[in-house]
Coordinates of C-alpha atoms in Angstrom, one line a residue:
X1030 CA 146.0 251.4 112.1
X1031 CA 146.7 249.1 114.3
X1032 CA 146.1 245.5 114.0
X1033 CA 145.1 243.9 117.0
X1034 CA 144.0 240.4 117.6
X1035 CA 143.0 239.7 121.6
X1036 CA 143.1 236.1 121.8
X1037 CA 142.1 234.9 125.8
X1038 CA 139.6 233.1 127.4
X1039 CA 136.1 234.8 128.1
X1040 CA 137.9 236.7 132.0
X1041 CA 139.5 239.7 131.0
X1042 CA 141.3 242.5 133.4
X1043 CA 139.6 244.9 130.8
X1044 CA 136.1 243.0 130.5
X1045 CA 133.0 245.8 130.0
X1046 CA 129.4 245.1 128.3
X1047 CA 130.5 245.9 125.1
X1048 CA 132.4 241.8 124.6
X1049 CA 130.5 239.3 123.5
X1050 CA 131.2 236.4 125.6
X1051 CA 133.7 234.1 123.7
X1052 CA 136.6 231.7 124.9
X1053 CA 138.3 232.4 121.3
X1054 CA 137.4 236.6 121.5
X1055 CA 138.9 238.2 118.4
X1056 CA 139.0 242.0 117.8
X1057 CA 141.0 243.5 114.6
X1058 CA 141.9 246.3 112.9
X1059 CA 143.1 245.7 110.1
X1060 CA 143.3 247.3 106.7
X1061 CA 141.3 244.9 104.2
X1062 CA 140.8 242.4 106.6
X1063 CA 138.8 240.1 104.6
X1064 CA 135.9 239.2 104.6
X1065 CA 134.8 240.0 108.1
X1066 CA 135.0 243.7 107.7
X1067 CA 133.7 247.3 106.9
X1068 CA 135.6 250.2 105.8
X1069 CA 135.3 253.6 106.5
X1070 CA 137.0 257.1 104.9
X1071 CA 138.7 258.8 106.7
X1072 CA 141.1 261.7 105.7
X1073 CA 143.3 260.0 103.1
X1074 CA 143.3 256.3 104.6
X1075 CA 141.0 253.6 105.4
X1076 CA 140.5 252.7 108.6
X1077 CA 139.0 249.0 109.3
X1078 CA 136.6 247.3 112.3
X1079 CA 135.9 244.1 112.7
X1080 CA 132.0 243.4 112.0
X1081 CA 130.6 242.2 115.1
X1082 CA 132.5 244.5 117.8
X1083 CA 131.6 247.9 116.5
X1084 CA 133.0 250.2 119.2
X1085 CA 136.3 248.5 120.0
X1086 CA 137.8 251.0 117.5
X1087 CA 137.1 254.4 116.2
X1088 CA 139.2 256.4 113.1
X1089 CA 141.0 259.1 115.5
X1090 CA 140.1 263.0 115.4
X1091 CA 143.7 263.8 113.8
X1092 CA 145.3 262.0 110.8
X1093 CA 147.3 259.2 111.7
X1094 CA 145.8 258.1 114.8
X1095 CA 143.5 255.2 116.0
X1096 CA 140.9 255.4 119.1
X1097 CA 140.8 252.1 121.2
X1098 CA 138.5 251.4 123.7
X1099 CA 139.7 252.8 127.0
X1100 CA 141.4 249.8 129.4
X1101 CA 142.2 251.5 132.4
X1102 CA 145.4 249.3 133.1
X1103 CA 146.5 249.7 129.4
X1104 CA 146.6 253.4 129.8
X1105 CA 148.7 252.9 132.6
X1106 CA 151.1 251.3 130.7
X1107 CA 151.1 253.6 128.0
X1108 CA 151.9 256.3 130.2
X1109 CA 154.8 254.7 132.1
X1110 CA 155.9 253.7 128.1
X1111 CA 155.9 257.4 126.9
X1112 CA 159.0 258.1 129.5
X1113 CA 160.5 255.1 129.2
X1114 CA 163.3 253.9 126.6
X1115 CA 160.7 251.9 125.3
X1116 CA 159.0 254.8 123.5
X1117 CA 159.9 254.2 119.9
X1118 CA 158.5 251.0 119.9
X1119 CA 155.3 251.2 121.1
X1120 CA 152.6 253.3 119.2
X1121 CA 152.6 256.5 120.5
X1122 CA 149.7 257.3 123.2
X1123 CA 148.2 260.9 123.0
X1124 CA 145.9 260.8 125.8
X1125 CA 142.0 260.2 126.3
X1126 CA 139.3 261.4 124.2
X1127 CA 135.5 261.2 124.9
X1128 CA 133.6 260.3 122.1
X1129 CA 129.8 261.9 121.6
X1130 CA 128.2 259.3 123.5
X1131 CA 130.5 260.0 126.6
X1132 CA 132.7 256.7 126.0
X1133 CA 136.4 256.9 126.6
X1134 CA 138.7 256.1 124.2
X1135 CA 142.5 255.6 124.0
X1136 CA 144.1 257.8 121.5
X1137 CA 146.8 256.2 119.8
X1138 CA 149.4 256.2 117.1
X1139 CA 148.2 254.5 113.6
X1140 CA 151.2 252.4 112.7
X1141 CA 150.1 251.7 109.4
X1142 CA 149.4 255.2 108.5
X1143 CA 152.8 255.7 106.4
X1144 CA 152.7 252.4 104.8
X1145 CA 150.9 251.6 101.5
X1146 CA 149.3 248.4 100.9
X1147 CA 151.2 246.6 103.8
X1148 CA 151.8 243.1 104.8
X1149 CA 151.0 243.1 108.5
X1150 CA 151.3 240.2 111.3
X1151 CA 150.9 239.7 114.8
X1152 CA 152.8 237.6 116.9
X1153 CA 151.5 237.2 120.5
X1154 CA 154.8 236.5 122.7
X1155 CA 155.3 235.0 126.2
X1156 CA 155.0 231.3 127.6
X1157 CA 151.4 232.1 128.6
X1158 CA 148.8 234.6 127.6
X1159 CA 146.8 234.4 131.0
X1160 CA 147.4 236.1 134.5
X1161 CA 148.0 233.7 137.2
X1162 CA 145.2 235.7 138.7
X1163 CA 143.0 234.2 136.0
X1164 CA 144.6 230.6 136.6
X1165 CA 143.8 230.9 140.5
X1166 CA 140.6 232.8 140.0
X1167 CA 139.4 229.8 137.5
X1168 CA 140.3 227.1 140.1
X1169 CA 138.3 228.7 143.1
X1170 CA 135.3 226.7 141.7
X1171 CA 136.0 224.8 138.5
X1172 CA 133.3 223.8 136.9
X1173 CA 132.7 221.4 133.3
X1174 CA 132.5 224.0 130.8
X1175 CA 130.6 222.2 127.1
X1176 CA 131.5 225.5 125.4
X1177 CA 135.1 225.2 126.1
X1178 CA 134.7 221.0 125.5
X1179 CA 133.5 221.8 121.9
X1180 CA 136.2 224.3 121.3
X1181 CA 138.7 221.6 122.5
X1182 CA 137.4 219.0 120.1
X1183 CA 136.8 220.7 117.3
X1184 CA 140.8 221.3 117.4
X1185 CA 141.4 218.3 118.4
X1186 CA 139.0 215.6 119.2
X1187 CA 141.5 213.8 120.9
X1188 CA 142.5 216.4 123.6
X1189 CA 139.6 215.9 126.0
X1190 CA 140.4 212.5 128.4
X1191 CA 137.6 209.6 128.3
X1192 CA 136.5 211.5 131.5
X1193 CA 136.0 214.7 129.8
X1194 CA 134.6 213.1 126.9
X1195 CA 131.8 211.4 128.6
X1196 CA 130.7 215.0 130.6
X1197 CA 130.9 216.8 127.5
X1198 CA 132.9 219.5 129.4
X1199 CA 136.2 220.5 130.4
X1200 CA 137.0 223.3 133.4
X1201 CA 138.4 226.5 132.4
X1202 CA 141.8 226.2 134.1
X1203 CA 142.7 222.7 131.9
X1204 CA 141.3 224.4 129.0
X1205 CA 143.7 227.6 129.8
X1206 CA 146.3 225.3 129.8
X1207 CA 146.1 223.0 127.3
X1208 CA 145.2 225.9 124.4
X1209 CA 149.1 227.4 125.4
X1210 CA 150.3 223.5 124.4
X1211 CA 148.5 223.3 120.9
X1212 CA 150.4 226.0 119.6
X1213 CA 154.3 227.5 119.6
X1214 CA 153.4 229.4 122.3
X1215 CA 154.6 226.8 125.3
X1216 CA 157.7 225.6 122.7
X1217 CA 159.1 228.6 121.3
X1218 CA 157.6 231.8 123.6
X1219 CA 155.6 233.3 120.5
X1220 CA 152.5 232.1 118.6
X1221 CA 151.1 233.5 115.1
X1222 CA 147.9 235.1 115.6
X1223 CA 147.1 236.4 112.0
X1224 CA 148.8 237.8 108.8
X1225 CA 147.5 239.9 106.0
X1226 CA 149.3 240.3 102.6
X1227 CA 149.2 243.4 100.6
X1228 CA 146.6 242.2 98.1
X1229 CA 144.2 241.8 100.5
X1230 CA 144.6 237.9 101.9
X1231 CA 144.5 236.7 104.8
X1232 CA 144.9 233.9 107.0
X1233 CA 144.3 233.3 110.5
X1234 CA 144.3 229.8 111.6
X1235 CA 147.2 229.4 113.2
X1236 CA 146.2 227.7 116.5
X1237 CA 147.8 224.5 116.0
X1238 CA 151.4 225.7 114.3
X1239 CA 153.5 224.7 116.0
X1240 CA 157.0 223.2 115.1
X1241 CA 159.4 225.5 114.4
X1242 CA 159.7 224.6 110.5
X1243 CA 155.5 225.7 110.6
X1244 CA 156.6 229.1 111.8
X1245 CA 159.1 229.3 109.2
X1246 CA 157.1 228.7 106.4
X1247 CA 154.7 230.9 107.5
X1248 CA 157.2 234.0 107.9
X1249 CA 158.5 233.1 104.3
X1250 CA 154.6 233.1 103.1
X1251 CA 154.5 236.6 104.8
X1252 CA 157.6 237.9 103.4
X1253 CA 157.6 236.6 99.7
X1254 CA 157.9 238.9 97.5
X1255 CA 159.1 241.3 100.0
X1256 CA 162.9 240.2 100.6
X1257 CA 163.8 243.5 101.7
X1258 CA 161.7 243.3 104.9
X1259 CA 163.8 240.4 106.6
X1260 CA 167.1 240.9 104.1
X1261 CA 168.7 242.8 101.6
X1262 CA 172.3 242.7 101.6
X1263 CA 174.8 245.4 99.7
X1264 CA 176.9 244.0 97.3
X1265 CA 178.5 247.3 96.1
X1266 CA 178.6 249.5 99.0
X1267 CA 176.6 252.8 98.5
X1268 CA 175.4 251.8 95.3
X1269 CA 171.7 252.3 96.7
X1270 CA 171.2 255.9 96.7
X1271 CA 171.4 257.2 100.6
X1272 CA 173.0 258.9 102.6
X1273 CA 173.0 256.7 106.1
X1274 CA 176.1 254.4 105.7
X1275 CA 176.9 253.7 109.7
X1276 CA 178.1 250.5 111.0
X1277 CA 177.2 250.0 114.4
X1278 CA 178.0 246.0 115.0
X1279 CA 180.6 243.6 113.5
X1280 CA 177.1 242.0 112.3
X1281 CA 176.1 245.4 109.8
X1282 CA 180.0 246.2 108.8
X1283 CA 180.3 247.2 105.7
X1284 CA 176.6 247.4 105.4
X1285 CA 174.3 250.2 104.0
X1286 CA 171.6 250.2 108.0
X1287 CA 168.8 251.3 105.1
X1288 CA 168.9 248.3 103.1
X1289 CA 170.0 246.1 105.9
X1290 CA 168.1 243.0 107.4
X1291 CA 165.1 245.1 108.5
X1292 CA 163.2 242.8 110.9
X1293 CA 166.5 241.3 111.9
X1294 CA 168.0 244.9 113.0
X1295 CA 164.7 246.3 114.9
X1296 CA 164.3 242.5 116.5
X1297 CA 168.1 243.6 117.5
X1298 CA 167.2 246.5 118.7
X1299 CA 164.1 246.0 120.7
X1300 CA 165.7 243.2 122.6
X1301 CA 168.6 245.4 123.6
X1302 CA 166.2 248.0 124.7
X1303 CA 164.0 245.6 126.7
X1304 CA 166.8 244.8 128.8
X1305 CA 167.7 248.3 130.1
X1306 CA 164.0 249.1 130.2
X1307 CA 162.8 250.3 133.7
X1308 CA 159.0 249.3 132.3
X1309 CA 160.2 245.9 131.4
X1310 CA 161.9 245.3 134.5
X1311 CA 159.3 246.2 136.5
X1312 CA 156.4 244.5 134.7
X1313 CA 154.8 241.0 134.1
X1314 CA 154.4 241.3 130.1
X1315 CA 151.0 239.2 129.2
X1316 CA 149.4 238.9 126.0
X1317 CA 151.1 241.8 124.3
X1318 CA 152.2 241.1 120.4
X1319 CA 155.1 242.2 118.1
X1320 CA 153.5 243.8 115.0
X1321 CA 155.2 243.0 112.1
X1322 CA 154.3 245.7 109.0
X1323 CA 156.5 245.9 105.8
X1324 CA 155.4 247.4 102.6
X1325 CA 157.2 247.8 98.8
X1326 CA 160.3 250.8 100.7
X1327 CA 160.0 250.1 104.7
X1328 CA 159.4 247.5 107.6
X1329 CA 159.3 247.6 111.1
X1330 CA 158.1 245.9 114.1
X1331 CA 156.5 247.6 117.6
X1332 CA 155.4 245.9 120.8
X1333 CA 151.3 246.6 120.9
X1334 CA 148.3 245.6 123.1
X1335 CA 149.1 246.2 126.9
X1336 CA 145.4 245.5 128.3
X1337 CA 146.9 242.1 130.4
X1338 CA 149.9 243.8 131.5
X1339 CA 150.9 244.3 135.3
X1340 CA 153.2 245.8 137.4
X1341 CA 155.2 243.5 139.7
X1342 CA 154.8 243.9 143.4
X1343 CA 157.2 245.5 145.2
X1344 CA 160.5 243.6 145.7
X1345 CA 159.6 240.7 143.1
X1346 CA 161.8 240.5 140.6
X1347 CA 161.5 238.5 136.9
X1348 CA 163.7 238.0 134.0
X1349 CA 161.4 237.1 131.4
X1350 CA 163.2 234.1 130.7
X1351 CA 163.4 231.4 133.4
X1352 CA 160.6 228.3 132.7
X1353 CA 157.7 230.0 134.4
X1354 CA 155.9 228.1 137.5
X1355 CA 153.0 228.9 139.1
X1356 CA 153.9 231.8 141.2
X1357 CA 157.2 233.1 139.8
X1358 CA 155.4 235.5 137.2
X1359 CA 158.1 234.9 134.6
X1360 CA 156.0 235.6 131.4
X1361 CA 159.0 233.8 128.9
X1362 CA 158.9 237.2 126.9
X1363 CA 162.5 237.0 126.1
X1364 CA 162.1 233.5 125.1
X1365 CA 160.0 234.7 122.4
X1366 CA 162.5 237.7 121.1
X1367 CA 165.0 235.1 121.2
X1368 CA 163.5 232.7 119.4
X1369 CA 162.1 235.3 116.6
X1370 CA 165.4 236.4 116.0
X1371 CA 167.0 232.7 115.4
X1372 CA 164.4 232.0 113.2
X1373 CA 164.6 234.9 110.7
X1374 CA 168.9 234.8 111.2
X1375 CA 168.3 231.2 109.9
X1376 CA 166.0 232.2 107.2
X1377 CA 168.3 235.0 106.0
X1378 CA 171.0 232.7 106.0
X1379 CA 168.9 230.3 103.8
X1380 CA 167.8 233.3 101.5
X1381 CA 171.1 234.6 101.2
X1382 CA 172.6 230.7 100.2
X1383 CA 169.9 230.6 97.9
X1384 CA 170.5 233.5 96.0
X1385 CA 174.2 233.0 95.7
X1386 CA 173.7 230.2 94.0
X1387 CA 171.1 232.4 91.8
X1388 CA 174.1 235.1 91.4
X1389 CA 176.3 232.4 90.2
X1390 CA 179.3 234.0 87.7
X1391 CA 177.7 234.0 83.8
X1392 CA 179.9 231.7 81.9
X1393 CA 181.7 233.5 79.0
X1394 CA 183.1 230.3 77.4
X1395 CA 181.4 230.8 74.1
X1396 CA 182.8 234.6 73.8
X1397 CA 185.1 234.2 70.6
X1398 CA 187.3 236.6 68.7
X1399 CA 184.5 236.7 66.2
X1400 CA 182.0 238.2 68.7
X1401 CA 183.1 241.8 68.9
X1402 CA 180.7 242.7 70.9
X1403 CA 181.6 240.5 73.6
X1404 CA 185.1 241.2 73.4
X1405 CA 184.8 244.8 73.9
X1406 CA 181.9 244.3 76.8
X1407 CA 183.1 241.4 78.3
X1408 CA 180.4 239.9 80.5
X1409 CA 180.7 240.6 84.4
X1410 CA 179.8 238.2 87.0
X1411 CA 176.0 238.6 87.9
X1412 CA 176.5 240.0 91.0
X1413 CA 178.2 242.9 90.2
X1414 CA 176.0 243.1 86.8
X1415 CA 172.7 243.7 88.9
X1416 CA 171.5 247.2 89.4
X1417 CA 168.8 247.5 92.4
X1418 CA 166.1 245.8 91.0
X1419 CA 168.0 242.7 90.2
X1420 CA 169.1 242.6 93.5
X1421 CA 165.5 242.3 94.3
X1422 CA 164.7 240.1 91.9
X1423 CA 168.0 237.9 92.8
X1424 CA 166.9 237.9 96.5
X1425 CA 163.4 237.3 95.6
X1426 CA 164.1 233.8 93.6
X1427 CA 166.2 233.1 96.9
X1428 CA 162.9 233.4 98.8
X1429 CA 161.2 231.2 95.8
X1430 CA 164.1 228.6 96.0
X1431 CA 163.6 228.4 99.8
X1432 CA 159.7 227.8 99.1
X1433 CA 160.2 225.9 96.5
X1434 CA 158.0 228.0 94.0
X1435 CA 158.2 229.3 91.2
X1436 CA 159.8 233.1 91.5
X1437 CA 157.5 235.9 90.7
X1438 CA 157.4 237.8 87.5
X1439 CA 159.3 240.9 87.9
X1440 CA 156.7 243.7 87.5
X1441 CA 156.9 246.5 84.9
X1442 CA 157.9 249.8 86.8
X1443 CA 158.0 248.6 89.8
X1444 CA 161.4 248.4 90.8
X1445 CA 162.2 249.0 94.4
X1446 CA 164.3 252.7 95.1
X1447 CA 165.3 253.9 98.0
X1448 CA 166.7 257.4 99.3
X1449 CA 167.9 259.3 102.1
X1450 CA 164.4 259.4 103.7
X1451 CA 164.4 255.5 104.5
X1452 CA 166.0 254.4 107.4
X1453 CA 167.3 251.0 108.7
X1454 CA 163.9 249.9 111.0
X1455 CA 161.6 252.0 109.7
X1456 CA 161.1 254.5 112.0
X1457 CA 158.0 256.4 110.5
X1458 CA 158.7 258.7 113.2
X1459 CA 162.2 260.0 111.7
X1460 CA 160.4 259.5 108.1
X1461 CA 157.4 262.0 109.4
X1462 CA 160.0 264.6 110.5
X1463 CA 162.2 264.2 107.7
X1464 CA 159.0 264.7 105.1
X1465 CA 157.5 268.0 107.2
X1466 CA 161.3 269.2 106.8
X1467 CA 161.2 269.0 103.2

């Protein structure tokens, strides 16, 4: 199921009567997002909708689909995306569906349907989450908002000025700009919206998660126990059963792509695709997210949420990387993607460095001639002796070393195995086609 978090001011291009007015409006549709969820059984898996926002999402009429309340601007984006090179990296759009009460919905691919007990993370991409038109509209007749003042002091009591404290109110433009500065949106070009772990635990309090180290800590906790989601390097090529052994760049040379860094590879492919996408070249991408999903075997990421993405005026060009100033319409999307890749790259290096220490050769100094078993079967270095599950536990230990926590105990009978159904970036469309062929 698509997991989406919409965090925005009360103004919304697609705002309808079914939205409850809220400065920090959150709409979530996620498996086991406790405690604020209701679960419904439909076909072979559950779908969930946040209580209090009934009607935003529904289970799709077909297995592997989900219905999202129609937003015309988002539908326009999906129609273009289905013909763009970005199509493999967004939920598949299957057209409109009319509900029994006559309400229109978008029928979208359920991105979680091929995962088992997935971990999910939503990262809002870009240096701002509001359109320039929203800011201009808010400046037309600015008035003090007590509700926004209260939200501001809940996060930072010192944020309002003395004058704002006396008035007990802030203007909407002031609040909109301030809100982006308290998270990593302004500094890194992305922010974490929410994380849900496979055990059902969730965290959504990332409003003030701003520094690189805070972000990295959250990412480590996201992949804890699932090292393959970020990195699982082959020490002996071809040892894990798979028919895929393709090296496309020097970075993946000698590494089986089915077990190479999943999120890193996916992000690099997404970045390369964005740079040659007609859609990306011609649109201001605001409020869109990257959805990261992994389970015991697979990991992937998709672009989601295009309700505030708009086509650029004719003859107006942006590069998605230049610093935003009012009027240039730059969204900073590539700033966020590049920083995500850099941080995951740092984590990859740290994990592998820690696992290398854990993988140091076993001493054979105590092997004597009196020990026939030892002399007949000399111990090999740990990096050669590990089987598949051992490789997993070694990298898990690396993550634990970086996090400075005790590594998790290995689960009996839960060693991760890979087959020729696995793909390097978790493309579930390919997986589905292969399963159907079998």
